[in-house]
PDB file of C-alpha atoms in Angstrom:
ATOM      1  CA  UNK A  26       0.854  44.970 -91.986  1.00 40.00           C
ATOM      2  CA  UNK A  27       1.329  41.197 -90.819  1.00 43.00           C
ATOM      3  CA  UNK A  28      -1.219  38.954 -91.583  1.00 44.00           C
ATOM      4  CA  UNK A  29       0.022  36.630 -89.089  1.00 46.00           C
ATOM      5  CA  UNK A  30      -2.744  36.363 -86.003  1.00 44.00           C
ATOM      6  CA  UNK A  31      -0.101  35.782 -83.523  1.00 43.00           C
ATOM      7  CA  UNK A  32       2.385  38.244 -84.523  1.00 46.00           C
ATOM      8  CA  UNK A  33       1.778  41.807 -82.757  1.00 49.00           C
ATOM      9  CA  UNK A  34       0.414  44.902 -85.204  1.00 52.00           C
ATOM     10  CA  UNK A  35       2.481  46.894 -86.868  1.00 53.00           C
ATOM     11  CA  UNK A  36       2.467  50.539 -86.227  1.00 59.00           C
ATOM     12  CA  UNK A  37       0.619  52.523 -88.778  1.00 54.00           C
ATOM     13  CA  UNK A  38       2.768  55.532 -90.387  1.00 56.00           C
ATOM     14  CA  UNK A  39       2.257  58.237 -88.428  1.00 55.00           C
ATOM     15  CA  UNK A  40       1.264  57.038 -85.139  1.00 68.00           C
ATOM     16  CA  UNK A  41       3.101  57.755 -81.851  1.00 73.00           C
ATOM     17  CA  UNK A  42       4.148  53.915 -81.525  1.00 79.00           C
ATOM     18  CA  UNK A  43       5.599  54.311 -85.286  1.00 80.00           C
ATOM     19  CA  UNK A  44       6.956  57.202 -84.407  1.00 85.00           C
ATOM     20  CA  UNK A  45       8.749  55.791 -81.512  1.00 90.00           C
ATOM     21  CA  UNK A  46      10.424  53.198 -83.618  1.00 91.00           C
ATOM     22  CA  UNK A  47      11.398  55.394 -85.878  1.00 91.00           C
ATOM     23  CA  UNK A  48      13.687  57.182 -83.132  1.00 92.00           C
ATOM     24  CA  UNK A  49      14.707  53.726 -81.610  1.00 94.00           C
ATOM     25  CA  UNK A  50      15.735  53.051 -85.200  1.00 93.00           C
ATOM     26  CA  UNK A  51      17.782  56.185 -86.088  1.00 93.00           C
ATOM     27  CA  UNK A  52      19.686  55.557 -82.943  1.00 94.00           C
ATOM     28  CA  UNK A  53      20.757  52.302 -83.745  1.00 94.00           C
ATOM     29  CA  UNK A  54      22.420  53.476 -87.124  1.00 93.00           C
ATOM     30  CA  UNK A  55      24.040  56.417 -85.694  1.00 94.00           C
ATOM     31  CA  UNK A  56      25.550  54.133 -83.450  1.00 94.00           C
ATOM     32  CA  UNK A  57      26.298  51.470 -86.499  1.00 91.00           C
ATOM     33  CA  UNK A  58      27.579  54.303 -88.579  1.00 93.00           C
ATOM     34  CA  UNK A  59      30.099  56.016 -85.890  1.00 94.00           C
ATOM     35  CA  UNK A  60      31.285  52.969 -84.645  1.00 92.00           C
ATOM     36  CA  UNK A  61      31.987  51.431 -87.745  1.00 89.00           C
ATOM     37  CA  UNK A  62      33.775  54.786 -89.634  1.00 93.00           C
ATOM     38  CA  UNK A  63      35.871  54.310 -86.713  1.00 92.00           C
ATOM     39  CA  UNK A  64      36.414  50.409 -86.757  1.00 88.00           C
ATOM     40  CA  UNK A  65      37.193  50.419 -90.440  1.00 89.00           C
ATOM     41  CA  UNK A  66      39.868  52.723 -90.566  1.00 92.00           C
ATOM     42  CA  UNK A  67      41.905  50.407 -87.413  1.00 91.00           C
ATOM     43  CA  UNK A  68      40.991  47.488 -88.941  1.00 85.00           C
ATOM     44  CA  UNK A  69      42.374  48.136 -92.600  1.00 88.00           C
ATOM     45  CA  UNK A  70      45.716  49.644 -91.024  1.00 88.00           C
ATOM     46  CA  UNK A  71      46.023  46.729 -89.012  1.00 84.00           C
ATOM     47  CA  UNK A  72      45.468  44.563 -91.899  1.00 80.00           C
ATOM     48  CA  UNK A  73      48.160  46.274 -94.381  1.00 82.00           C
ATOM     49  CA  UNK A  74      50.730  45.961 -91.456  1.00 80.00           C
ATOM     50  CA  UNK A  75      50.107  42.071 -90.496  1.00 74.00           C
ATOM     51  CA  UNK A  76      49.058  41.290 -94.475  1.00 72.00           C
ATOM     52  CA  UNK A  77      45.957  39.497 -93.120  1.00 70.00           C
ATOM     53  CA  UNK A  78      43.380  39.160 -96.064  1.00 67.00           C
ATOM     54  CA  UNK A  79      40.637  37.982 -93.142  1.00 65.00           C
ATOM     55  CA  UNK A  80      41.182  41.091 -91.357  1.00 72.00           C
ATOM     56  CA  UNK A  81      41.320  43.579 -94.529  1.00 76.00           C
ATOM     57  CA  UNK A  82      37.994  42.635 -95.397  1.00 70.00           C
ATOM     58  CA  UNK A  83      36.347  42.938 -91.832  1.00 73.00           C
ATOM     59  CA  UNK A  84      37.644  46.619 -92.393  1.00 81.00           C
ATOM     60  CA  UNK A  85      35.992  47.075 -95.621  1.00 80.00           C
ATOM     61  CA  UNK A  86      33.057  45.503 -94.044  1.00 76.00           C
ATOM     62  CA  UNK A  87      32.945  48.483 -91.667  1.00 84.00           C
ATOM     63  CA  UNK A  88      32.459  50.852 -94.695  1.00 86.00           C
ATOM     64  CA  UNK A  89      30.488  48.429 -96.023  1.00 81.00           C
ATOM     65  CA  UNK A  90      28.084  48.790 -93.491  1.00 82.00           C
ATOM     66  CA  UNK A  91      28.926  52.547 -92.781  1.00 88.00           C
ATOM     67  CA  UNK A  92      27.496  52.867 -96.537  1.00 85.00           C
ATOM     68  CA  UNK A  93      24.089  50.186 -95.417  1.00 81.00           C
ATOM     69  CA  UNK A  94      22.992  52.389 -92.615  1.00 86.00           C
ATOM     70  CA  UNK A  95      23.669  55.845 -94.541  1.00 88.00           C
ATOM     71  CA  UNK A  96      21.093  54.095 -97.014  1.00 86.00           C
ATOM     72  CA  UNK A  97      18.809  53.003 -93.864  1.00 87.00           C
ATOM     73  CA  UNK A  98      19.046  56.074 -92.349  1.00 90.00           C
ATOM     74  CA  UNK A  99      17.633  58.025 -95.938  1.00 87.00           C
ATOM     75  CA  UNK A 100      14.940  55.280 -96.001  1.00 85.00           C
ATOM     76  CA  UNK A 101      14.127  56.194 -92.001  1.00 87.00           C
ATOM     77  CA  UNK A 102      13.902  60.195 -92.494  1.00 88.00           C
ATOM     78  CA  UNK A 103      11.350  59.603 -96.228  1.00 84.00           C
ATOM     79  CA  UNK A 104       9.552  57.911 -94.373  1.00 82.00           C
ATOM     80  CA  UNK A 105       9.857  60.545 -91.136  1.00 82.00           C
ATOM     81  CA  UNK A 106       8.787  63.213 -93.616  1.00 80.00           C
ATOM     82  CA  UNK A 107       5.970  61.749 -95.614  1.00 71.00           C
ATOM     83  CA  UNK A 108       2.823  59.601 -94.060  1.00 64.00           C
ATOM     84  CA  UNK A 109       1.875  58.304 -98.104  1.00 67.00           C
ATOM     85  CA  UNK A 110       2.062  54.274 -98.002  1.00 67.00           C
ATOM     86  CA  UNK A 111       2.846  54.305-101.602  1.00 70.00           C
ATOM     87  CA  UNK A 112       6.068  56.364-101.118  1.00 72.00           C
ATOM     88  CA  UNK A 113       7.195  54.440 -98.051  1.00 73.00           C
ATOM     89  CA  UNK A 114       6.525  51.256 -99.941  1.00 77.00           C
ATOM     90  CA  UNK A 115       8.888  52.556-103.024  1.00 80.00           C
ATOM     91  CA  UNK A 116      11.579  53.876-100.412  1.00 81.00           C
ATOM     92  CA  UNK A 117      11.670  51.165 -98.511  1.00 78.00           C
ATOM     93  CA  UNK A 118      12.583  48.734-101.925  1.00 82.00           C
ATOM     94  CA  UNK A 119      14.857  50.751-103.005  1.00 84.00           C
ATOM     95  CA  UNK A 120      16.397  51.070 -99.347  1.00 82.00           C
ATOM     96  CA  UNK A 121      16.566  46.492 -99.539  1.00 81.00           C
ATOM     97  CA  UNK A 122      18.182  46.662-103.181  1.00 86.00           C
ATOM     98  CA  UNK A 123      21.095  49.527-102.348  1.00 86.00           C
ATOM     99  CA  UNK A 124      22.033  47.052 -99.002  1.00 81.00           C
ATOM    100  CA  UNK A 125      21.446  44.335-101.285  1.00 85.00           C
ATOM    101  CA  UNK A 126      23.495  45.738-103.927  1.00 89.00           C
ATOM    102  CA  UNK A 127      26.232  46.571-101.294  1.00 83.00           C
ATOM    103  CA  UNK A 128      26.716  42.985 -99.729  1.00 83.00           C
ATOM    104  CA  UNK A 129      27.387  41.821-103.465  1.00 90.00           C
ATOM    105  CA  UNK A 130      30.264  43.883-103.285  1.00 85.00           C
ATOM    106  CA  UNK A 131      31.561  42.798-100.166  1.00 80.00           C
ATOM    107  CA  UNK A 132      31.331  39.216-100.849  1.00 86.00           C
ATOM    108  CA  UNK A 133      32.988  39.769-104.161  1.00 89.00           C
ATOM    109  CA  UNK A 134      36.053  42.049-102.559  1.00 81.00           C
ATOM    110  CA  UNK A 135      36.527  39.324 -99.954  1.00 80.00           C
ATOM    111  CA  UNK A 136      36.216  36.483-102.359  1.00 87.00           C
ATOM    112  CA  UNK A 137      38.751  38.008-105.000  1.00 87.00           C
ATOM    113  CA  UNK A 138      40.962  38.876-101.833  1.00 79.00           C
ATOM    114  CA  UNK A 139      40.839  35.255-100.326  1.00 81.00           C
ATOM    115  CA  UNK A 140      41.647  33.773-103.917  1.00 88.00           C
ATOM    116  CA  UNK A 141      44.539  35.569-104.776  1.00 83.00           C
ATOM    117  CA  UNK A 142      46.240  35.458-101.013  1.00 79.00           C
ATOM    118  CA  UNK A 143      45.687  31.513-101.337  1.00 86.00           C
ATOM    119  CA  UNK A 144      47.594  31.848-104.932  1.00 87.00           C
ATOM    120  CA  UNK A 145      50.249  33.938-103.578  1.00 78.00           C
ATOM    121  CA  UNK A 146      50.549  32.384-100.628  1.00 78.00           C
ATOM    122  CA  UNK A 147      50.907  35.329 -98.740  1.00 69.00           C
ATOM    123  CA  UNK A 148      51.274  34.919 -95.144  1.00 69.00           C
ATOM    124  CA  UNK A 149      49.791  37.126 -92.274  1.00 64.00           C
ATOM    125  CA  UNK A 150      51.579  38.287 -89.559  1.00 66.00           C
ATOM    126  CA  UNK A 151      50.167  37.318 -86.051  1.00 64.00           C
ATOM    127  CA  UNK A 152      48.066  40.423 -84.719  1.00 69.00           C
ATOM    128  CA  UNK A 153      47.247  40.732 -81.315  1.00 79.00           C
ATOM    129  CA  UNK A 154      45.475  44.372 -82.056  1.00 81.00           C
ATOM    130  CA  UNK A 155      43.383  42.526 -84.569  1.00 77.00           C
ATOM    131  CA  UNK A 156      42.161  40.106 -82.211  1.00 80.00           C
ATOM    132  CA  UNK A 157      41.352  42.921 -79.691  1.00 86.00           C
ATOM    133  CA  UNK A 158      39.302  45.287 -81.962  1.00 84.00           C
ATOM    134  CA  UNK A 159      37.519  41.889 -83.432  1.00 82.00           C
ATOM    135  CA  UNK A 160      36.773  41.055 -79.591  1.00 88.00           C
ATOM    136  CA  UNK A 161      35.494  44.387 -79.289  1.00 90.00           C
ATOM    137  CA  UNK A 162      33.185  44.103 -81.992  1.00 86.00           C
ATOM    138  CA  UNK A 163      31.968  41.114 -81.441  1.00 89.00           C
ATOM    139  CA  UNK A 164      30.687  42.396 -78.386  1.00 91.00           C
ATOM    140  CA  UNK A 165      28.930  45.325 -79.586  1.00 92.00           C
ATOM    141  CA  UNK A 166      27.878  43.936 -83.697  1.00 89.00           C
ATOM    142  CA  UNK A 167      25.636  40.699 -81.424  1.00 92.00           C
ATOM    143  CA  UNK A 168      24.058  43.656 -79.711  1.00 94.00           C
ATOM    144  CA  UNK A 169      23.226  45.926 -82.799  1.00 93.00           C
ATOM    145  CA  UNK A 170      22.143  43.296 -85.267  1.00 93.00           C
ATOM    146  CA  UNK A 171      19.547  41.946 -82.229  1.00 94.00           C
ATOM    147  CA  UNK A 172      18.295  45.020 -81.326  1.00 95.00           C
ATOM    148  CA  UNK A 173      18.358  45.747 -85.477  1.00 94.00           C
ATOM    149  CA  UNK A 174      16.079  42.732 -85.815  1.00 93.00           C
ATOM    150  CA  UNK A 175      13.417  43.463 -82.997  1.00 93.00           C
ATOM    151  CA  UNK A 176      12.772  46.820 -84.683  1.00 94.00           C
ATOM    152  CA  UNK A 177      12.543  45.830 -88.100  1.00 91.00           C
ATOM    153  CA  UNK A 178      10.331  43.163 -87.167  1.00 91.00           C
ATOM    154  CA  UNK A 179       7.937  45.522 -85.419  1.00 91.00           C
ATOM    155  CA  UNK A 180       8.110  47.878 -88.338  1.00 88.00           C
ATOM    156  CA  UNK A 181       7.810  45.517 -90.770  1.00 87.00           C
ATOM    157  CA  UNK A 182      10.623  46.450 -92.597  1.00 86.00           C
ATOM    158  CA  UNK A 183      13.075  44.165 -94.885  1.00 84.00           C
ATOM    159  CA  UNK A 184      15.176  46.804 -95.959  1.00 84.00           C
ATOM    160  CA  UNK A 185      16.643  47.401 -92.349  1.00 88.00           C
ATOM    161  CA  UNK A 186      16.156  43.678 -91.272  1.00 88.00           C
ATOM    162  CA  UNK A 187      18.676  43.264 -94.215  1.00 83.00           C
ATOM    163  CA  UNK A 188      20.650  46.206 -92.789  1.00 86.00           C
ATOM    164  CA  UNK A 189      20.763  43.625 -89.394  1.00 89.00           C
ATOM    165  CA  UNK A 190      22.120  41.190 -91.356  1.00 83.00           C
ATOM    166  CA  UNK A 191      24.742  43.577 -92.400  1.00 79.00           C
ATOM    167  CA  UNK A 192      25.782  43.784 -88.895  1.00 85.00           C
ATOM    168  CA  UNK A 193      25.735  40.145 -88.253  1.00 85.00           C
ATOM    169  CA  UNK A 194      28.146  39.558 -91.022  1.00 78.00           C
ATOM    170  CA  UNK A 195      30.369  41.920 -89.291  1.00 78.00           C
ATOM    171  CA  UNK A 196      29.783  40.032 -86.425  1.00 84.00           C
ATOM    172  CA  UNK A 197      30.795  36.661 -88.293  1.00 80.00           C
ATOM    173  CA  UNK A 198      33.544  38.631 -90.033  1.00 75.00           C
ATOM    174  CA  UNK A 199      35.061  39.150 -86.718  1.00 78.00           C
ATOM    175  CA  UNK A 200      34.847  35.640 -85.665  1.00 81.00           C
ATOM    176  CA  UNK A 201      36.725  34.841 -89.016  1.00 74.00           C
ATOM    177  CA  UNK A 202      39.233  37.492 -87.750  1.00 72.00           C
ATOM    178  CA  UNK A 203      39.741  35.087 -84.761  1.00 79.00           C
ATOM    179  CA  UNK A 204      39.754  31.701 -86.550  1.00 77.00           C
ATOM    180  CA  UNK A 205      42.264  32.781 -89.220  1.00 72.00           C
ATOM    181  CA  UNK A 206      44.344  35.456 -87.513  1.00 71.00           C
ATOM    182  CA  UNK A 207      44.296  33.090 -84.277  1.00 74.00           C
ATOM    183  CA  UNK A 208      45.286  29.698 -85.968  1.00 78.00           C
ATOM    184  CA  UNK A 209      47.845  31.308 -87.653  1.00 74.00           C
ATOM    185  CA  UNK A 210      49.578  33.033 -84.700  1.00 72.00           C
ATOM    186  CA  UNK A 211      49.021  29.398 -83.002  1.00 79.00           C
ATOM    187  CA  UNK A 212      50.032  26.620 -85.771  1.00 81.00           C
ATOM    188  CA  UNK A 213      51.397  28.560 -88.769  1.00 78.00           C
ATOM    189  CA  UNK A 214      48.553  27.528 -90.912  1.00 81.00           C
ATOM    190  CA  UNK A 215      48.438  30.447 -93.065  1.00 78.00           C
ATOM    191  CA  UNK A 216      45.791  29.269 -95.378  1.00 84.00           C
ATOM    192  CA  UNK A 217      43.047  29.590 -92.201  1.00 79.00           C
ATOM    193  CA  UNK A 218      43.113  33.341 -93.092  1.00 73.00           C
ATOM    194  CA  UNK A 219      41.850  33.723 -96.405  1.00 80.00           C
ATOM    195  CA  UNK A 220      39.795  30.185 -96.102  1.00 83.00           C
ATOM    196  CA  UNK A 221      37.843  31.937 -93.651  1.00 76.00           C
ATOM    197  CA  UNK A 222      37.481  35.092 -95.506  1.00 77.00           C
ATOM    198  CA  UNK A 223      36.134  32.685 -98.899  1.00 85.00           C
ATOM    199  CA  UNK A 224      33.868  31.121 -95.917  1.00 82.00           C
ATOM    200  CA  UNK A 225      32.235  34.488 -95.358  1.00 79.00           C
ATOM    201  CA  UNK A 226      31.997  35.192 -99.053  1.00 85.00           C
ATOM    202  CA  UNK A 227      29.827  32.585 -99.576  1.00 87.00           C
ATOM    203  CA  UNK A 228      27.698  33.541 -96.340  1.00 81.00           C
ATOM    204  CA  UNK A 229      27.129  36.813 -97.392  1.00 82.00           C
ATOM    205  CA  UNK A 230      26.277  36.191-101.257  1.00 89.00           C
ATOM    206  CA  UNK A 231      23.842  33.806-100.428  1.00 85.00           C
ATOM    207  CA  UNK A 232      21.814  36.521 -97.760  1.00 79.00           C
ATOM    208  CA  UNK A 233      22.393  39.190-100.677  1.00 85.00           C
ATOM    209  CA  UNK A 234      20.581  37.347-103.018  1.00 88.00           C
ATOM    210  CA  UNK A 235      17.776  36.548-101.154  1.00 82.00           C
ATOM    211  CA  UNK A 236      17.337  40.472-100.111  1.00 78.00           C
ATOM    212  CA  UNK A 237      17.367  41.236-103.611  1.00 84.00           C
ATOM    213  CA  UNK A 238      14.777  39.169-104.223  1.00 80.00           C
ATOM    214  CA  UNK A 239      12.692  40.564-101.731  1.00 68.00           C
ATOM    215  CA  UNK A 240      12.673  37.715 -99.159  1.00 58.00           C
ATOM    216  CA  UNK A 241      12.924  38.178 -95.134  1.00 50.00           C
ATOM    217  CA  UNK A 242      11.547  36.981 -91.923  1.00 42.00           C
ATOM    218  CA  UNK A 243       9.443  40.177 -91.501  1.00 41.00           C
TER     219      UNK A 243
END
């Protein structure tokens, strides 16, 4: 429970206002989950046809994060099933290390990516489907990683404020989409593709380590 005296209680395990955030909480990863099966199989097709390194790893990102609220979602229904502390205390750690564990990997995809595009010099083709479905994401990955944030907050929870996080990178990951795909299509300058994709790689590894290690705003 917060010790801080101006931050409201958290729900007990158990009770009816737990409960509720619980539900509110399940909702939002269904959501995360559907939309972002859906997302990441567009987004890598659209990648492989315009070559854009930027845009390949926002669609791995959307598995990415597929995988973070599966793991969200098992730490949500233990703790649904079983009112022990103790247990709920050992899910929920485990639940921060897997997300943990699984923006590692998508910092070092989009870092080895980035690296070898800027070696090859491979150059993207302008995508104007790209821009759309990073647009569209945009849109909806501000809303989930906000409303992400208010519940974990209230349930004290750092395994699915990390999961938030997940969705903000998405959300960053799609801005990168613009910047790179965008100044390409605009100027030529090839390089602002994978540049912004190392950009993000560095984002992301820095927020994994510190959910590793156990650290959040909660």
């Amino acid at each position: 429970m917060s010790t801080d005296p101006l931050s409201p209680p958290v729900p007990v395990p158990g009770s009816a206002g737990r409960h509720a955030l619980l539900r509110r909480a399940l909702g939002l990863e269904a959501l995360t989950i559907g939309w972002n099966l859906v997302e990441g199989v567009v987004g890598v097709s659209l990648a492989v046809a315009a070559g854009s390194v930027a845009l390949l790893g926002f669609g791995i990102d959307s598995f990415v994060e597929s995988a973070s609220g599966g793991v969200i979602v098992w730490r949500l229904l233990a703790e649904r099933s079983t009112g022990e502390a103790l247990r709920i205390a050992q899910v929920e750690r485990r639940a921060q290390r897997l997300v943990a564990a699984s923006l590692f990997a998508l910092a070092a995809w989009i870092a080895f990516d980035g690296v070898r595009t800027l070696v090859a010099r491979e150059e993207p083709e302008p995508s104007i489907a790209g821009i759309v479905l990073a647009l569209v994401s945009m849109a909806l990955m501000w809303w989930l990683a906000r409303a992400k944030r208010r519940v974990a907050t209230a349930m004290h929870s750092h395994a699915l404020e990390a999961d938030a996080f997940q969705t903000e990178a998405c959300w960053w990951l799609s801005l990168g989409v613009l910047v790179g795909v965008g100044l390409n299509g605009l100027f030529g300058w090839w390089w602002a593709d994978p540049v912004a994709a190392l950009a993000m790689a560095v984002y992301i590894t820095r927020e994994a380590r510190l959910t590793w290690r156990g650290h959040g705003c909660c």
